[in-house]
Amino acid sequence: MRDGNRGTAGEGGVDRRGFLECMRWAGAGLIWTAGGGLPRAALLGSALAEPAPFSFAQISDSHIGFSKPANPDARATLVEAIDRIRALPQAPDFMIHTGDVTHLSKAQEFDDAEQIIKRAGIPVFYVPGEHDVIDEDRGKLFLARHGEGSQGAGWRSFDARGLHFIGLVNVVDLQGGGLGALGQEQLDWLARDVAGLSASTPIVVFAHIPLWLIYPDWGWGTADAAQALALLARFGSVTVLNGHIHQIMQKVEGKVAFHTARSTAFPQPAPGAAPSPGPMLVPAGELRKSLGVASVTFRRSDEALAIVDTPLEG
C-alpha cells in the first residue's frame, strides 16, 4: 500500500420512495469482496467461508468530547467500536475515519481519540469533519496529527491492492444551509490525480459530508459534488463512503455506489423526521444498536454491491 499525493448526485434530495429504498439496503447481509481488480459483493455467510484477500474498516463521527444526554460518554463507545474491529476474525489491512473525530477541535480531544484508535493496531487514514476544523486556525490541530502525506486541507490519495483510494475534504467552506463544498483547488487536484488511471481501476472515495444530496434542508449533501463525480464518470466502479448523518443510507447511481456510516457517538433523526438534525435521544439500552462500524472486504462474486455494517450491540 502506498500513501501519498498522487500526481451526479441528483437534485432536490430524497423522496419517500428513494428513502425507503435506501433503508432497504441497510438490512442487506452482504460483504464487499474483490477479485480480478473489480469490487463485487457476496452473501455474508459465503463470504466468510473462505479467507478474504483484502479488507478495510470504516469508522465515523466519534465526537470525542461530546457528553450530553444522547451519549454521556462518547469515549466509551469509541472504545467499543475499536474492540469490534480488534475482534474481527481477520484484521483489516487499514482503517479509514470519515471525520468528526472530535466534537470541539480541542487538543485533548484529538489526543484522547488517537490513544483509543491506535489500539486497533492498523494504519488509519483520516479526513476531517466540520467539528474537526472549528479551532482558531481552522483545522491546524487536525492536520498536525493526521495530515501527513495530504495536501491542502487534508485531501489525499493512495493505492492498495489494485484499488485507488481518494480522501476528499468538504467541510472547510460550508455553503448555504450547511452544504459541503470541495472548492476549485481540490477539484483541480482530483482531475490531476485520476488523469493517469485506467478506466478499469476501482475507485474508493471517502469524505465526511455525503457526495449525494440526501436532504439539502439540513445540509446533508455537497454543493459541487457533481463536478467531482463527473471526473470519475469514466471509471467502471466507484464507491463513495461518507459519515456526517450518523445513520446508514445507500444509493446506487449507474456505476457509483454511495454509502453513509453510523456514528460511534450518537444517532441523528432520519431526514425530515425532526425540526433539525442533531443528537437524538433513544430509549435506555438502545443507544448501542444505533452505533457501529463498517467492514469492507473485496472478493469476486455475482451479487450486488453492499457493505457490512455492525452495530455495537444487537
mmCIF file of C-alpha atoms in Angstrom:
data_model
loop_
_atom_site.group_PDB
_atom_site.id
_atom_site.type_symbol
_atom_site.label_atom_id
_atom_site.label_comp_id
_atom_site.label_asym_id
_atom_site.label_seq_id
_atom_site.Cartn_x
_atom_site.Cartn_y
_atom_site.Cartn_z
ATOM 1 C CA MET A 1 0.000 0.000 0.000
ATOM 2 C CA ARG A 2 1.275 3.456 -0.864
ATOM 3 C CA ASP A 3 0.182 6.625 0.873
ATOM 4 C CA GLY A 4 0.969 9.866 -0.881
ATOM 5 C CA ASN A 5 -0.075 12.751 -3.072
ATOM 6 C CA ARG A 6 -0.721 11.106 -6.424
ATOM 7 C CA GLY A 7 0.118 13.038 -9.063
ATOM 8 C CA THR A 8 -24.391 13.307 -10.142
ATOM 9 C CA ALA A 9 -25.814 13.298 -7.084
ATOM 10 C CA GLY A 10 -29.369 14.105 -8.204
ATOM 11 C CA GLU A 11 -31.380 17.188 -7.363
ATOM 12 C CA GLY A 12 -33.683 18.104 -4.524
ATOM 13 C CA GLY A 13 -32.878 15.358 -2.053
ATOM 14 C CA VAL A 14 -34.609 12.037 -1.391
ATOM 15 C CA ASP A 15 -38.298 11.375 -1.986
ATOM 16 C CA ARG A 16 -40.238 8.830 0.084
ATOM 17 C CA ARG A 17 -39.679 6.015 -2.407
ATOM 18 C CA GLY A 18 -35.980 6.761 -2.606
ATOM 19 C CA PHE A 19 -35.678 6.947 1.180
ATOM 20 C CA LEU A 20 -37.385 3.579 1.630
ATOM 21 C CA GLU A 21 -35.084 2.076 -0.983
ATOM 22 C CA CYS A 22 -32.076 3.413 0.911
ATOM 23 C CA MET A 23 -33.349 1.890 4.138
ATOM 24 C CA ARG A 24 -33.901 -1.458 2.424
ATOM 25 C CA TRP A 25 -30.199 -1.516 1.600
ATOM 26 C CA ALA A 26 -29.348 -1.057 5.260
ATOM 27 C CA GLY A 27 -30.562 -4.546 6.089
ATOM 28 C CA ALA A 28 -28.559 -6.358 3.401
ATOM 29 C CA GLY A 29 -26.424 -9.181 4.790
ATOM 30 C CA LEU A 30 -23.589 -8.798 2.281
ATOM 31 C CA ILE A 31 -19.885 -8.172 2.491
ATOM 32 C CA TRP A 32 -17.702 -6.312 -0.037
ATOM 33 C CA THR A 33 -15.275 -8.517 -1.936
ATOM 34 C CA ALA A 34 -12.879 -8.128 -4.869
ATOM 35 C CA GLY A 35 -11.284 -10.388 -7.406
ATOM 36 C CA GLY A 36 -9.708 -9.636 -10.728
ATOM 37 C CA GLY A 37 -9.454 -5.998 -9.668
ATOM 38 C CA LEU A 38 -13.205 -5.326 -9.576
ATOM 39 C CA PRO A 39 -15.185 -4.819 -6.350
ATOM 40 C CA ARG A 40 -18.235 -7.049 -6.040
ATOM 41 C CA ALA A 41 -20.198 -8.484 -3.148
ATOM 42 C CA ALA A 42 -21.020 -11.861 -1.660
ATOM 43 C CA LEU A 43 -23.665 -13.061 0.763
ATOM 44 C CA LEU A 44 -22.281 -12.628 4.248
ATOM 45 C CA GLY A 45 -22.238 -16.334 5.120
ATOM 46 C CA SER A 46 -20.498 -17.448 1.944
ATOM 47 C CA ALA A 47 -18.080 -14.531 2.008
ATOM 48 C CA LEU A 48 -16.797 -15.509 5.442
ATOM 49 C CA ALA A 49 -16.435 -19.157 4.473
ATOM 50 C CA GLU A 50 -13.020 -18.501 2.867
ATOM 51 C CA PRO A 51 -10.213 -16.077 3.741
ATOM 52 C CA ALA A 52 -10.656 -12.573 2.369
ATOM 53 C CA PRO A 53 -7.715 -11.296 0.316
ATOM 54 C CA PHE A 54 -8.119 -7.664 1.308
ATOM 55 C CA SER A 55 -10.304 -5.714 3.711
ATOM 56 C CA PHE A 56 -10.525 -2.376 5.465
ATOM 57 C CA ALA A 57 -12.710 -0.914 8.201
ATOM 58 C CA GLN A 58 -14.585 2.388 8.384
ATOM 59 C CA ILE A 59 -15.493 4.340 11.491
ATOM 60 C CA SER A 60 -17.000 7.811 11.612
ATOM 61 C CA ASP A 61 -18.235 10.638 13.804
ATOM 62 C CA SER A 62 -16.517 9.712 17.054
ATOM 63 C CA HIS A 63 -17.243 13.173 18.514
ATOM 64 C CA ILE A 64 -14.745 12.736 21.329
ATOM 65 C CA GLY A 65 -15.597 15.415 23.883
ATOM 66 C CA PHE A 66 -19.373 15.027 23.465
ATOM 67 C CA SER A 67 -21.040 14.222 26.797
ATOM 68 C CA LYS A 68 -24.688 15.257 26.514
ATOM 69 C CA PRO A 69 -27.701 13.039 27.316
ATOM 70 C CA ALA A 70 -27.732 11.416 23.852
ATOM 71 C CA ASN A 71 -24.431 9.773 24.913
ATOM 72 C CA PRO A 72 -22.763 10.854 28.169
ATOM 73 C CA ASP A 73 -19.526 9.012 27.281
ATOM 74 C CA ALA A 74 -18.511 9.093 23.620
ATOM 75 C CA ARG A 75 -15.072 7.813 24.577
ATOM 76 C CA ALA A 76 -16.540 4.553 25.873
ATOM 77 C CA THR A 77 -18.496 3.865 22.716
ATOM 78 C CA LEU A 78 -15.427 4.578 20.557
ATOM 79 C CA VAL A 79 -13.526 2.030 22.657
ATOM 80 C CA GLU A 80 -16.307 -0.481 21.947
ATOM 81 C CA ALA A 81 -16.116 0.251 18.212
ATOM 82 C CA ILE A 82 -12.357 -0.334 18.179
ATOM 83 C CA ASP A 83 -12.846 -3.541 20.165
ATOM 84 C CA ARG A 84 -15.279 -4.701 17.454
ATOM 85 C CA ILE A 85 -12.579 -4.193 14.851
ATOM 86 C CA ARG A 86 -9.955 -5.932 17.001
ATOM 87 C CA ALA A 87 -12.298 -8.915 17.346
ATOM 88 C CA LEU A 88 -12.734 -9.458 13.589
ATOM 89 C CA PRO A 89 -11.551 -12.947 12.544
ATOM 90 C CA GLN A 90 -9.162 -11.333 10.069
ATOM 91 C CA ALA A 91 -7.537 -7.997 10.886
ATOM 92 C CA PRO A 92 -8.335 -5.324 8.274
ATOM 93 C CA ASP A 93 -5.417 -4.023 6.221
ATOM 94 C CA PHE A 94 -6.186 -0.493 7.417
ATOM 95 C CA MET A 95 -8.986 1.744 8.661
ATOM 96 C CA ILE A 96 -10.488 4.981 7.382
ATOM 97 C CA HIS A 97 -12.108 7.560 9.649
ATOM 98 C CA THR A 98 -14.613 9.730 7.795
ATOM 99 C CA GLY A 99 -14.496 12.737 10.082
ATOM 100 C CA ASP A 100 -15.726 14.406 13.238
ATOM 101 C CA VAL A 101 -13.015 12.708 15.216
ATOM 102 C CA THR A 102 -13.635 15.350 17.895
ATOM 103 C CA HIS A 103 -16.581 17.451 18.978
ATOM 104 C CA LEU A 104 -14.897 20.813 19.543
ATOM 105 C CA SER A 105 -11.488 20.535 17.822
ATOM 106 C CA LYS A 106 -9.651 20.640 21.152
ATOM 107 C CA ALA A 107 -6.134 19.280 21.510
ATOM 108 C CA GLN A 108 -7.119 16.972 24.372
ATOM 109 C CA GLU A 109 -9.999 15.559 22.319
ATOM 110 C CA PHE A 110 -7.663 14.746 19.422
ATOM 111 C CA ASP A 111 -5.203 13.175 21.871
ATOM 112 C CA ASP A 112 -7.884 11.059 23.544
ATOM 113 C CA ALA A 113 -9.214 9.852 20.197
ATOM 114 C CA GLU A 114 -5.731 8.935 18.993
ATOM 115 C CA GLN A 115 -4.986 6.921 22.119
ATOM 116 C CA ILE A 116 -8.178 4.902 21.650
ATOM 117 C CA ILE A 117 -7.973 4.400 17.881
ATOM 118 C CA LYS A 118 -4.340 3.290 17.845
ATOM 119 C CA ARG A 119 -5.416 0.245 19.899
ATOM 120 C CA ALA A 120 -6.721 -1.207 16.634
ATOM 121 C CA GLY A 121 -3.099 -1.823 15.664
ATOM 122 C CA ILE A 122 -3.574 -0.990 11.965
ATOM 123 C CA PRO A 123 -2.847 2.094 9.818
ATOM 124 C CA VAL A 124 -5.575 4.761 9.841
ATOM 125 C CA PHE A 125 -6.370 7.346 7.162
ATOM 126 C CA TYR A 126 -8.436 10.363 8.193
ATOM 127 C CA VAL A 127 -10.450 13.120 6.574
ATOM 128 C CA PRO A 128 -11.824 15.917 8.778
ATOM 129 C CA GLY A 129 -15.419 16.601 9.686
ATOM 130 C CA GLU A 130 -16.758 20.080 10.343
ATOM 131 C CA HIS A 131 -16.255 19.528 14.091
ATOM 132 C CA ASP A 132 -12.534 18.958 13.449
ATOM 133 C CA VAL A 133 -11.916 22.362 11.842
ATOM 134 C CA ILE A 134 -13.508 24.782 14.311
ATOM 135 C CA ASP A 135 -10.282 25.579 16.146
ATOM 136 C CA GLU A 136 -8.850 29.077 15.809
ATOM 137 C CA ASP A 137 -6.675 28.048 12.840
ATOM 138 C CA ARG A 138 -9.480 26.156 11.013
ATOM 139 C CA GLY A 139 -8.077 22.650 11.106
ATOM 140 C CA LYS A 140 -4.459 23.169 12.161
ATOM 141 C CA LEU A 141 -4.790 20.730 15.069
ATOM 142 C CA PHE A 142 -6.314 18.082 12.807
ATOM 143 C CA LEU A 143 -3.580 18.451 10.177
ATOM 144 C CA ALA A 144 -0.841 18.365 12.811
ATOM 145 C CA ARG A 145 -2.000 14.908 13.867
ATOM 146 C CA HIS A 146 -3.496 13.400 10.721
ATOM 147 C CA GLY A 147 -2.307 15.468 7.766
ATOM 148 C CA GLU A 148 0.954 13.685 6.930
ATOM 149 C CA GLY A 149 1.007 12.811 3.227
ATOM 150 C CA SER A 150 -2.005 15.012 2.459
ATOM 151 C CA GLN A 151 -2.441 18.275 0.592
ATOM 152 C CA GLY A 152 -4.478 21.426 1.181
ATOM 153 C CA ALA A 153 -6.991 20.977 3.979
ATOM 154 C CA GLY A 154 -6.220 17.260 4.202
ATOM 155 C CA TRP A 155 -7.148 15.652 0.895
ATOM 156 C CA ARG A 156 -5.076 12.672 -0.236
ATOM 157 C CA SER A 157 -4.927 9.551 -2.391
ATOM 158 C CA PHE A 158 -3.226 6.166 -2.194
ATOM 159 C CA ASP A 159 -3.311 2.776 -3.890
ATOM 160 C CA ALA A 160 -3.971 -0.585 -2.255
ATOM 161 C CA ARG A 161 -4.279 -3.984 -3.917
ATOM 162 C CA GLY A 162 -5.227 -2.560 -7.289
ATOM 163 C CA LEU A 163 -7.777 -0.086 -5.895
ATOM 164 C CA HIS A 164 -7.316 3.689 -5.845
ATOM 165 C CA PHE A 165 -8.464 5.460 -2.668
ATOM 166 C CA ILE A 166 -9.272 9.183 -2.645
ATOM 167 C CA GLY A 167 -9.868 11.112 0.581
ATOM 168 C CA LEU A 168 -11.714 14.390 -0.024
ATOM 169 C CA VAL A 169 -12.372 17.340 2.306
ATOM 170 C CA ASN A 170 -15.769 19.054 2.013
ATOM 171 C CA VAL A 171 -16.138 20.719 5.432
ATOM 172 C CA VAL A 172 -13.879 23.793 5.354
ATOM 173 C CA ASP A 173 -16.045 26.225 3.380
ATOM 174 C CA LEU A 174 -19.621 25.156 4.031
ATOM 175 C CA GLN A 175 -22.256 26.579 1.703
ATOM 176 C CA GLY A 176 -25.783 27.850 2.408
ATOM 177 C CA GLY A 177 -27.716 25.589 4.759
ATOM 178 C CA GLY A 178 -24.513 23.810 5.743
ATOM 179 C CA LEU A 179 -23.962 22.008 2.434
ATOM 180 C CA GLY A 180 -20.448 20.703 1.983
ATOM 181 C CA ALA A 181 -18.090 22.093 -0.649
ATOM 182 C CA LEU A 182 -14.892 20.790 -2.248
ATOM 183 C CA GLY A 183 -13.720 24.001 -3.934
ATOM 184 C CA GLN A 184 -11.893 24.526 -7.222
ATOM 185 C CA GLU A 185 -8.388 23.885 -5.865
ATOM 186 C CA GLN A 186 -9.364 20.426 -4.675
ATOM 187 C CA LEU A 187 -11.333 19.666 -7.849
ATOM 188 C CA ASP A 188 -8.284 20.589 -9.928
ATOM 189 C CA TRP A 189 -6.153 18.282 -7.771
ATOM 190 C CA LEU A 190 -8.694 15.468 -8.220
ATOM 191 C CA ALA A 191 -8.579 15.876 -12.005
ATOM 192 C CA ARG A 192 -4.797 15.537 -11.950
ATOM 193 C CA ASP A 193 -4.899 12.641 -9.505
ATOM 194 C CA VAL A 194 -7.097 10.395 -11.652
ATOM 195 C CA ALA A 195 -5.826 11.529 -15.064
ATOM 196 C CA GLY A 196 -3.320 8.710 -15.452
ATOM 197 C CA LEU A 197 -5.512 5.898 -14.132
ATOM 198 C CA SER A 198 -7.042 3.237 -16.334
ATOM 199 C CA ALA A 199 -10.850 3.331 -16.546
ATOM 200 C CA SER A 200 -10.849 -0.225 -15.170
ATOM 201 C CA THR A 201 -9.278 0.890 -11.869
ATOM 202 C CA PRO A 202 -11.771 0.522 -8.990
ATOM 203 C CA ILE A 203 -12.123 3.849 -7.152
ATOM 204 C CA VAL A 204 -12.998 4.266 -3.458
ATOM 205 C CA VAL A 205 -13.757 7.840 -2.374
ATOM 206 C CA PHE A 206 -14.137 8.779 1.285
ATOM 207 C CA ALA A 207 -15.223 12.130 2.702
ATOM 208 C CA HIS A 208 -17.225 13.429 5.643
ATOM 209 C CA ILE A 209 -20.362 15.002 4.182
ATOM 210 C CA PRO A 210 -22.185 12.794 1.647
ATOM 211 C CA LEU A 211 -21.491 13.423 -2.036
ATOM 212 C CA TRP A 212 -25.163 12.966 -2.916
ATOM 213 C CA LEU A 213 -27.996 15.263 -1.901
ATOM 214 C CA ILE A 214 -29.718 13.326 0.857
ATOM 215 C CA TYR A 215 -31.539 16.249 2.485
ATOM 216 C CA PRO A 216 -30.391 19.735 1.411
ATOM 217 C CA ASP A 217 -32.564 21.479 4.033
ATOM 218 C CA TRP A 218 -30.242 20.031 6.671
ATOM 219 C CA GLY A 219 -27.043 20.492 4.671
ATOM 220 C CA TRP A 220 -26.841 16.750 4.010
ATOM 221 C CA GLY A 221 -25.063 16.919 0.668
ATOM 222 C CA THR A 222 -22.170 18.574 -1.162
ATOM 223 C CA ALA A 223 -22.851 21.578 -3.396
ATOM 224 C CA ASP A 224 -20.186 20.820 -6.018
ATOM 225 C CA ALA A 225 -20.271 17.019 -5.803
ATOM 226 C CA ALA A 226 -21.489 16.755 -9.400
ATOM 227 C CA GLN A 227 -18.193 18.226 -10.607
ATOM 228 C CA ALA A 228 -16.193 15.643 -8.673
ATOM 229 C CA LEU A 229 -18.390 12.771 -9.826
ATOM 230 C CA ALA A 230 -18.049 13.926 -13.443
ATOM 231 C CA LEU A 231 -14.284 13.449 -13.115
ATOM 232 C CA LEU A 232 -14.945 9.849 -12.012
ATOM 233 C CA ALA A 233 -17.605 9.051 -14.610
ATOM 234 C CA ARG A 234 -15.271 7.113 -16.903
ATOM 235 C CA PHE A 235 -14.405 4.549 -14.229
ATOM 236 C CA GLY A 236 -16.240 1.242 -14.192
ATOM 237 C CA SER A 237 -16.548 1.005 -10.399
ATOM 238 C CA VAL A 238 -16.766 3.914 -7.942
ATOM 239 C CA THR A 239 -17.626 3.526 -4.258
ATOM 240 C CA VAL A 240 -18.239 6.629 -2.122
ATOM 241 C CA LEU A 241 -18.084 6.325 1.684
ATOM 242 C CA ASN A 242 -19.260 9.140 3.991
ATOM 243 C CA GLY A 243 -20.241 9.899 7.556
ATOM 244 C CA HIS A 244 -21.923 13.058 8.937
ATOM 245 C CA ILE A 245 -25.561 11.886 9.072
ATOM 246 C CA HIS A 246 -24.956 9.200 11.744
ATOM 247 C CA GLN A 247 -27.101 6.539 10.071
ATOM 248 C CA ILE A 248 -26.939 4.005 7.265
ATOM 249 C CA MET A 249 -28.208 5.065 3.867
ATOM 250 C CA GLN A 250 -27.192 3.718 0.465
ATOM 251 C CA LYS A 251 -27.878 4.624 -3.115
ATOM 252 C CA VAL A 252 -26.586 3.342 -6.452
ATOM 253 C CA GLU A 253 -26.500 5.618 -9.494
ATOM 254 C CA GLY A 254 -25.103 3.897 -12.552
ATOM 255 C CA LYS A 255 -21.593 2.748 -11.667
ATOM 256 C CA VAL A 256 -21.424 4.742 -8.423
ATOM 257 C CA ALA A 257 -22.404 3.230 -5.056
ATOM 258 C CA PHE A 258 -22.906 5.720 -2.194
ATOM 259 C CA HIS A 259 -22.856 4.618 1.434
ATOM 260 C CA THR A 260 -23.111 6.562 4.707
ATOM 261 C CA ALA A 261 -21.917 5.111 8.004
ATOM 262 C CA ARG A 262 -23.219 5.066 11.543
ATOM 263 C CA SER A 263 -21.552 7.238 14.169
ATOM 264 C CA THR A 264 -19.697 5.733 17.112
ATOM 265 C CA ALA A 265 -21.129 8.503 19.344
ATOM 266 C CA PHE A 266 -24.857 9.171 18.852
ATOM 267 C CA PRO A 267 -27.631 8.755 16.257
ATOM 268 C CA GLN A 268 -29.383 11.530 14.355
ATOM 269 C CA PRO A 269 -33.005 11.576 13.139
ATOM 270 C CA ALA A 270 -33.990 10.359 9.697
ATOM 271 C CA PRO A 271 -34.200 13.120 7.064
ATOM 272 C CA GLY A 272 -37.121 15.416 7.837
ATOM 273 C CA ALA A 273 -38.209 13.392 10.871
ATOM 274 C CA ALA A 274 -37.359 16.215 13.296
ATOM 275 C CA PRO A 275 -37.268 20.029 13.164
ATOM 276 C CA SER A 276 -33.488 19.900 12.685
ATOM 277 C CA PRO A 277 -30.568 17.477 12.739
ATOM 278 C CA GLY A 278 -28.632 16.840 15.907
ATOM 279 C CA PRO A 279 -28.026 14.308 18.681
ATOM 280 C CA MET A 280 -31.076 12.079 19.079
ATOM 281 C CA LEU A 281 -32.124 10.534 22.364
ATOM 282 C CA VAL A 282 -33.114 6.878 22.130
ATOM 283 C CA PRO A 283 -34.721 4.668 24.811
ATOM 284 C CA ALA A 284 -32.481 3.421 27.596
ATOM 285 C CA GLY A 285 -30.479 0.415 26.457
ATOM 286 C CA GLU A 286 -30.994 1.160 22.740
ATOM 287 C CA LEU A 287 -28.062 3.508 22.073
ATOM 288 C CA ARG A 288 -25.534 0.885 21.014
ATOM 289 C CA LYS A 289 -27.937 -0.565 18.463
ATOM 290 C CA SER A 290 -27.737 2.789 16.640
ATOM 291 C CA LEU A 291 -23.923 2.988 16.668
ATOM 292 C CA GLY A 292 -21.439 0.869 14.805
ATOM 293 C CA VAL A 293 -18.609 0.221 12.366
ATOM 294 C CA ALA A 294 -18.392 -0.887 8.740
ATOM 295 C CA SER A 295 -16.241 -3.718 7.437
ATOM 296 C CA VAL A 296 -15.392 -3.689 3.723
ATOM 297 C CA THR A 297 -13.899 -6.777 2.093
ATOM 298 C CA PHE A 298 -13.176 -7.320 -1.589
ATOM 299 C CA ARG A 299 -13.668 -10.617 -3.447
ATOM 300 C CA ARG A 300 -15.210 -11.818 -6.733
ATOM 301 C CA SER A 301 -18.929 -12.682 -6.676
ATOM 302 C CA ASP A 302 -22.061 -12.204 -8.725
ATOM 303 C CA GLU A 303 -24.088 -10.413 -6.049
ATOM 304 C CA ALA A 304 -24.946 -6.692 -5.955
ATOM 305 C CA LEU A 305 -22.703 -4.204 -4.172
ATOM 306 C CA ALA A 306 -23.191 -3.778 -0.425
ATOM 307 C CA ILE A 307 -21.266 -3.196 2.816
ATOM 308 C CA VAL A 308 -21.439 -4.997 6.158
ATOM 309 C CA ASP A 309 -22.360 -2.595 8.990
ATOM 310 C CA THR A 310 -22.048 -3.940 12.518
ATOM 311 C CA PRO A 311 -23.857 -2.267 15.437
ATOM 312 C CA LEU A 312 -22.064 -2.093 18.755
ATOM 313 C CA GLU A 313 -24.883 -4.178 20.229
ATOM 314 C CA GLY A 314 -27.675 -6.342 18.891
#
